[in-house]
Short mmCIF file of C-alpha atoms in Angstrom, two decimals:
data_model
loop_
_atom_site.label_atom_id
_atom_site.label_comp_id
_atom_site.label_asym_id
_atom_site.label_seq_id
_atom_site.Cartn_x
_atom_site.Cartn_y
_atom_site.Cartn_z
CA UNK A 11 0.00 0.00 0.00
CA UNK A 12 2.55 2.15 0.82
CA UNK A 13 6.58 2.17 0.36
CA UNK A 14 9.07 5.01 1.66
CA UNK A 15 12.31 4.33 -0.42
CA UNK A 16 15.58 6.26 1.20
CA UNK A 17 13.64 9.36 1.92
CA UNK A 18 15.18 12.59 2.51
CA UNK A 19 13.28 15.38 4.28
CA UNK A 20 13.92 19.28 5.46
CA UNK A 21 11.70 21.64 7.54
CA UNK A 22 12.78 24.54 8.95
CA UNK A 23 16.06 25.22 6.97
CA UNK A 24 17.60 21.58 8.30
CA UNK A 25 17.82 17.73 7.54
CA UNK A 26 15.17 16.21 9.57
CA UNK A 27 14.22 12.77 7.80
CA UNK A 28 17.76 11.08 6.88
CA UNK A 29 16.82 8.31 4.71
CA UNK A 30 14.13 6.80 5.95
CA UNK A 31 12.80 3.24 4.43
CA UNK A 32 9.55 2.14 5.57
CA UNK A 33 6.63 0.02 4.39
CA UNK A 34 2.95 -0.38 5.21
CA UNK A 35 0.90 -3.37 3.59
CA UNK A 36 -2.21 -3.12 2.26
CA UNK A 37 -4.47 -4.01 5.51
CA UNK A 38 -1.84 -3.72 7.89
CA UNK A 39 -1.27 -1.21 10.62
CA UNK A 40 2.17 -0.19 11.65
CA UNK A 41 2.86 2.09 14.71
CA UNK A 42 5.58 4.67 14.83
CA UNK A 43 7.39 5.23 18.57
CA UNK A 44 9.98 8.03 18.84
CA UNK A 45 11.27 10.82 21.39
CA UNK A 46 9.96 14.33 20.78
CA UNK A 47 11.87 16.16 17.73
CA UNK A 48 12.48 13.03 16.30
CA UNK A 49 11.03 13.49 12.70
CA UNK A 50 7.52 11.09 13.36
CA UNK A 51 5.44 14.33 12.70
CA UNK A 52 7.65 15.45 10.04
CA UNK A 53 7.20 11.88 7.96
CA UNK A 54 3.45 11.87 8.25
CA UNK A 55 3.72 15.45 7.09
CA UNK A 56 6.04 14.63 3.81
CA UNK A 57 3.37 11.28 2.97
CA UNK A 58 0.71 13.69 2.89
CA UNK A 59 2.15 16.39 1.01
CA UNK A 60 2.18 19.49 3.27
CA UNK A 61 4.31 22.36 2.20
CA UNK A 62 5.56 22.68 5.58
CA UNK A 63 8.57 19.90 4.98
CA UNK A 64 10.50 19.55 1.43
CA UNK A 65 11.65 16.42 0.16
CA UNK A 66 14.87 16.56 -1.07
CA UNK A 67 16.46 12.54 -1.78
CA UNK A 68 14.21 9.42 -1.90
CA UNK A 69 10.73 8.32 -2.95
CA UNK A 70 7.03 7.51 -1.50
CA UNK A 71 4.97 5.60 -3.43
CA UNK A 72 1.88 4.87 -2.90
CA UNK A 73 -0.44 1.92 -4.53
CA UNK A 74 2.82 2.07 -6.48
CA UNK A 75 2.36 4.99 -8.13
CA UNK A 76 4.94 7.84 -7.56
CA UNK A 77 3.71 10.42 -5.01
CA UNK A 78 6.62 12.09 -4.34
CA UNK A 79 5.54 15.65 -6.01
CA UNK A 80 1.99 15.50 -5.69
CA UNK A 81 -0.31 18.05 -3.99
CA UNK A 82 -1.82 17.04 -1.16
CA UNK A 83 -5.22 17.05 -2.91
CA UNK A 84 -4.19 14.81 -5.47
CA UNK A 85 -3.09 12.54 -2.26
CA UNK A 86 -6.49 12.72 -0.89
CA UNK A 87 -8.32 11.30 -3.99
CA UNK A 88 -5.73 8.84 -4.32
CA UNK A 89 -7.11 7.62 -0.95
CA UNK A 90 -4.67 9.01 1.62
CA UNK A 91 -6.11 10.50 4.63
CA UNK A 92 -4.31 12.04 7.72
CA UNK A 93 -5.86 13.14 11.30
CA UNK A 94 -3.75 15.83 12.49
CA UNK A 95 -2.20 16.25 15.78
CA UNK A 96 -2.57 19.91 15.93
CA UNK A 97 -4.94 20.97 12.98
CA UNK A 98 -5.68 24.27 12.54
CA UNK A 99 -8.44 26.83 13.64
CA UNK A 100 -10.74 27.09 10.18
CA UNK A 101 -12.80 30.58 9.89
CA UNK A 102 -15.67 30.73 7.92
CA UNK A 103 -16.15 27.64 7.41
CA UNK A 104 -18.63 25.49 9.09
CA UNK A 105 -17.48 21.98 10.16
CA UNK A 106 -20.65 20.64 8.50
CA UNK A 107 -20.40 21.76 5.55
CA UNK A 108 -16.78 20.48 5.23
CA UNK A 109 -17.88 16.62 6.32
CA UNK A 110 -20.83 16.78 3.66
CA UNK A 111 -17.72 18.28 1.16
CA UNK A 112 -15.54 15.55 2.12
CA UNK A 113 -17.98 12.63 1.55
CA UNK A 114 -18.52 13.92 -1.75
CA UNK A 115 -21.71 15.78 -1.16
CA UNK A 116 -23.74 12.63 0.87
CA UNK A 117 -24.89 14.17 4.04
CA UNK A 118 -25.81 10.98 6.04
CA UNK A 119 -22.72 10.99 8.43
CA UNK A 120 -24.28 15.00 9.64
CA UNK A 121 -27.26 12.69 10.81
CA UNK A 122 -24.99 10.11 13.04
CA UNK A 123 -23.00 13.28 14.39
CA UNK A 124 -24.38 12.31 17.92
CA UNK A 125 -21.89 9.24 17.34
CA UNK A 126 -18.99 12.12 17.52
CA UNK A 127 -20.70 13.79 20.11
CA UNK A 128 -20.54 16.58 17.57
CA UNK A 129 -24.03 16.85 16.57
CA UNK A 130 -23.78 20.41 18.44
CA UNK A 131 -20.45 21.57 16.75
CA UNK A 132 -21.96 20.87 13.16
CA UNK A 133 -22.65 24.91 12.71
CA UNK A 134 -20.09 26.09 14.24
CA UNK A 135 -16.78 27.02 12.36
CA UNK A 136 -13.53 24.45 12.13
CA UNK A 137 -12.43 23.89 15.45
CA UNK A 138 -12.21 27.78 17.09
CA UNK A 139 -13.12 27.57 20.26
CA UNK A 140 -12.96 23.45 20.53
CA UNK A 141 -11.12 21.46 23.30
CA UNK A 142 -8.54 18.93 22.67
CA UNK A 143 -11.04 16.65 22.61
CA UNK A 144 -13.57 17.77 20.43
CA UNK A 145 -10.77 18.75 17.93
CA UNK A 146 -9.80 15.08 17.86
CA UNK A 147 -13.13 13.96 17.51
CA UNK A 148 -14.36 16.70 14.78
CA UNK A 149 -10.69 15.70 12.80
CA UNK A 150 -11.80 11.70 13.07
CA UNK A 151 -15.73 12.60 11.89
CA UNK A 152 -13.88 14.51 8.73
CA UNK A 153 -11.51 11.72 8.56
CA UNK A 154 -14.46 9.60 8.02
CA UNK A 155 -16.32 11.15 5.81
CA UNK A 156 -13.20 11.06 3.27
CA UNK A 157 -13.52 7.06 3.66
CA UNK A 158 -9.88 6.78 2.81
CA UNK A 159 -7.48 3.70 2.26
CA UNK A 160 -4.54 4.91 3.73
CA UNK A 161 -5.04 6.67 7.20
CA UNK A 162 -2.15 8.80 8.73
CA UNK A 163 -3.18 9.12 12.75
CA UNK A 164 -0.39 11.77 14.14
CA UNK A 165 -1.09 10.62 18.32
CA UNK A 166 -5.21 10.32 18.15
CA UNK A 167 -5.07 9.77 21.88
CA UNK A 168 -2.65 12.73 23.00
CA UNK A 169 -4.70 16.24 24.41
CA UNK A 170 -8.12 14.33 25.47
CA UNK A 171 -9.41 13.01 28.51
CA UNK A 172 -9.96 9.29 29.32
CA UNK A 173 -14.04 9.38 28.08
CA UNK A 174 -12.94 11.04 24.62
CA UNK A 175 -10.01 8.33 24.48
CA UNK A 176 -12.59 6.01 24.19
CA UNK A 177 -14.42 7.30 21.77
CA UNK A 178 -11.67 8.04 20.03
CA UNK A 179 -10.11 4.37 19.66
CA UNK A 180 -13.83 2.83 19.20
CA UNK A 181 -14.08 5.00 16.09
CA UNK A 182 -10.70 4.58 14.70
CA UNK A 183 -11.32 0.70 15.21
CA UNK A 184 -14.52 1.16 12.95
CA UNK A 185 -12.15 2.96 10.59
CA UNK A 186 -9.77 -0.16 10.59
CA UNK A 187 -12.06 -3.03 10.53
CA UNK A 188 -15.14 -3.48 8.20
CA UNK A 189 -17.53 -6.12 9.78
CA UNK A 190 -20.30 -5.46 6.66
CA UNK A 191 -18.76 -7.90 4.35
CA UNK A 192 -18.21 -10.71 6.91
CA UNK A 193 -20.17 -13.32 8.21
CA UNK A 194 -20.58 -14.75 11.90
CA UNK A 195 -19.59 -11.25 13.48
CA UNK A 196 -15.89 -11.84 11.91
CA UNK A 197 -13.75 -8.49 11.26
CA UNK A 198 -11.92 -7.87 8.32
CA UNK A 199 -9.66 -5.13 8.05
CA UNK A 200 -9.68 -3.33 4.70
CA UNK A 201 -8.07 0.22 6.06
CA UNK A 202 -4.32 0.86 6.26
CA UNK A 203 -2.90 2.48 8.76
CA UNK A 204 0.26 4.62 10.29
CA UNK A 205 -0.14 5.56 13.85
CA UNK A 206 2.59 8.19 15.90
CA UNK A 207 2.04 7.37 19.08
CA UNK A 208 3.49 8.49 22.64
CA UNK A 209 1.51 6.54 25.03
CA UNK A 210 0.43 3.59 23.31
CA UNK A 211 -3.46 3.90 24.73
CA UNK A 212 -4.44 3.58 20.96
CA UNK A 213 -3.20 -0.02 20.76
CA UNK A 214 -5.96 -1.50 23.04
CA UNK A 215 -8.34 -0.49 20.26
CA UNK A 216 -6.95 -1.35 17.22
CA UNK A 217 -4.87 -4.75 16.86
CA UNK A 218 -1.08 -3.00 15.25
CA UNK A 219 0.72 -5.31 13.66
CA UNK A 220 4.21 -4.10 13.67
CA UNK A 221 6.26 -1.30 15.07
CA UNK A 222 8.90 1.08 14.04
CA UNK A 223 11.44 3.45 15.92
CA UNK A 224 11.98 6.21 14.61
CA UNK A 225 15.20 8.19 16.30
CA UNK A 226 17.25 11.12 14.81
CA UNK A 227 15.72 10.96 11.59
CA UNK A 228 16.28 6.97 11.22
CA UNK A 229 14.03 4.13 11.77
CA UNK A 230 16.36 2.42 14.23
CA UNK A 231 14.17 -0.90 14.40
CA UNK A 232 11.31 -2.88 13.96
CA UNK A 233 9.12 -5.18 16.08
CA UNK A 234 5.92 -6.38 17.53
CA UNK A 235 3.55 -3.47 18.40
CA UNK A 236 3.60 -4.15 22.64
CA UNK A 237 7.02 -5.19 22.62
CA UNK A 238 8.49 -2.43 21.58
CA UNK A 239 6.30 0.05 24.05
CA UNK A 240 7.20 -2.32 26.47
CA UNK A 241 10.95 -1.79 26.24
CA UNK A 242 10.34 1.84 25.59
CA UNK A 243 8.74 2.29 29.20
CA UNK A 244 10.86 0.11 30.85
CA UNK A 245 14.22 0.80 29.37
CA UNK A 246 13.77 4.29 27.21
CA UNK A 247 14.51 4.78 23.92
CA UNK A 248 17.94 5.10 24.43
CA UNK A 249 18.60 1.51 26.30
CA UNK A 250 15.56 0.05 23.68
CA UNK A 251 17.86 0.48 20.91
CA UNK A 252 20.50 -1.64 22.33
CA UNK A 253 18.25 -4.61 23.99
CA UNK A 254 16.32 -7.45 22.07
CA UNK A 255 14.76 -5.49 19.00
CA UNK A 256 15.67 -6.27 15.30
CA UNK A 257 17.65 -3.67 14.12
CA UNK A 258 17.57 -2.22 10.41
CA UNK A 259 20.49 -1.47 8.90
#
């Protein structure tokens, strides 16, 4: 589904990405771990397109199809979507209106916005004046109106308290897991998935099935999902790297 070959990235007048190499099946769902100023925010950023970050060695292809140089529009109708850690504040625009523009003009998700508990926020303009919480939850309602293939989750659980957590990881689940098409209440996943995350609270919703580290601009090593967070809280990142983990050279 998705394949990072050697990438190079810069924000900010530096090297932040430093070659990474990275890939996501179709189905699968791979976590991302890594300290603060690592690059995690900055490679979710480059996948998607944003002009914030520049890519200056290395590809990203996606379906594989070239990506690379694409607008992030022409991402989005590829399939790519990406829940933001800290979107932005949206005048004049009201968060209804975008959901029914993101599902291509059906309005039926405005009518389950009581699922979001954002029935009330429908009117109101992108996120001023939301919580943590409700910013998260309006980003995951627009996130699922775009019914993507490819879902970029920069920390889903980070900013919101423990009620809005769950929420949060039931409807990413949904997002992951498509029970329509199967019989005897089996799940199926049909969504990919990359997930930053800090605390690893996302994991008991959705079942990961692999991990990176991501450290100085390098993915340092892969493993198993709780593994990996295991070592991380018990060890650090620094003492992580050393221990039991596959490393990738």
């Amino acid at each position: 589904m998705l394949e990072i070959q050697d990438l190079h990235v810069e924000a900010g007048g530096r090297e932040i990405l430093k070659g990474i190499d990275l890939k996501v099946e179709e189905g699968e769902t791979c976590v991302l771990f890594g300290p603060n100023g690592s690059g995690k925010s900055t490679l979710l950023a480059a996948i998607m397109g944003y002009g914030t970050c520049t890519v200056t060695q290395g590809k990203i292809l996606f379906k594989g199809q070239d990506i690379t140089h694409m607008s992030v529009d022409q991402r989005a109708r590829l399939g790519i979507g990406m829940m933001m850690q800290r979107p932005p504040n949206v005048t004049g625009v009201k968060l209804g209106d975008l959901v029914k523009a993101a599902a291509g003009g059906d309005d039926s998700l405005l009518e389950k916005a009581d699922e979001f508990r954002m029935k009330e926020f429908l009117d109101r303009e992108i996120n001023v004046g939301f919580s943590g919480g409700e910013i998260k939850r309006s980003e995951l309602m627009q996130l699922t109106a775009q019914r993507p293939d490819f879902v970029l989750l920069d920390e889903p659980e980070s900013g919101v308290d423990l009620e809005s957590i769950d929420l949060i990881g039931k409807k990413v689940h949904e997002l992951l897991y498509d029970t329509r098409a199967c019989g005897g209440g089996r799940q199926n996943r049909h969504v990919s998935s990359l997930v930053i995350t800090h605390t690893g609270q996302i994991l008991d919703y959705i079942g990961a099935d692999k991990a990176y580290i991501l450290q100085q601009g390098l993915i340092r090593c892969q493993g198993r999902p709780m593994d990996l967070l295991k070592d991380i809280r018990e060890r650090g990142y620094k003492e992580c790297i050393t221990c039991r983990m596959v490393k990738i050279e």
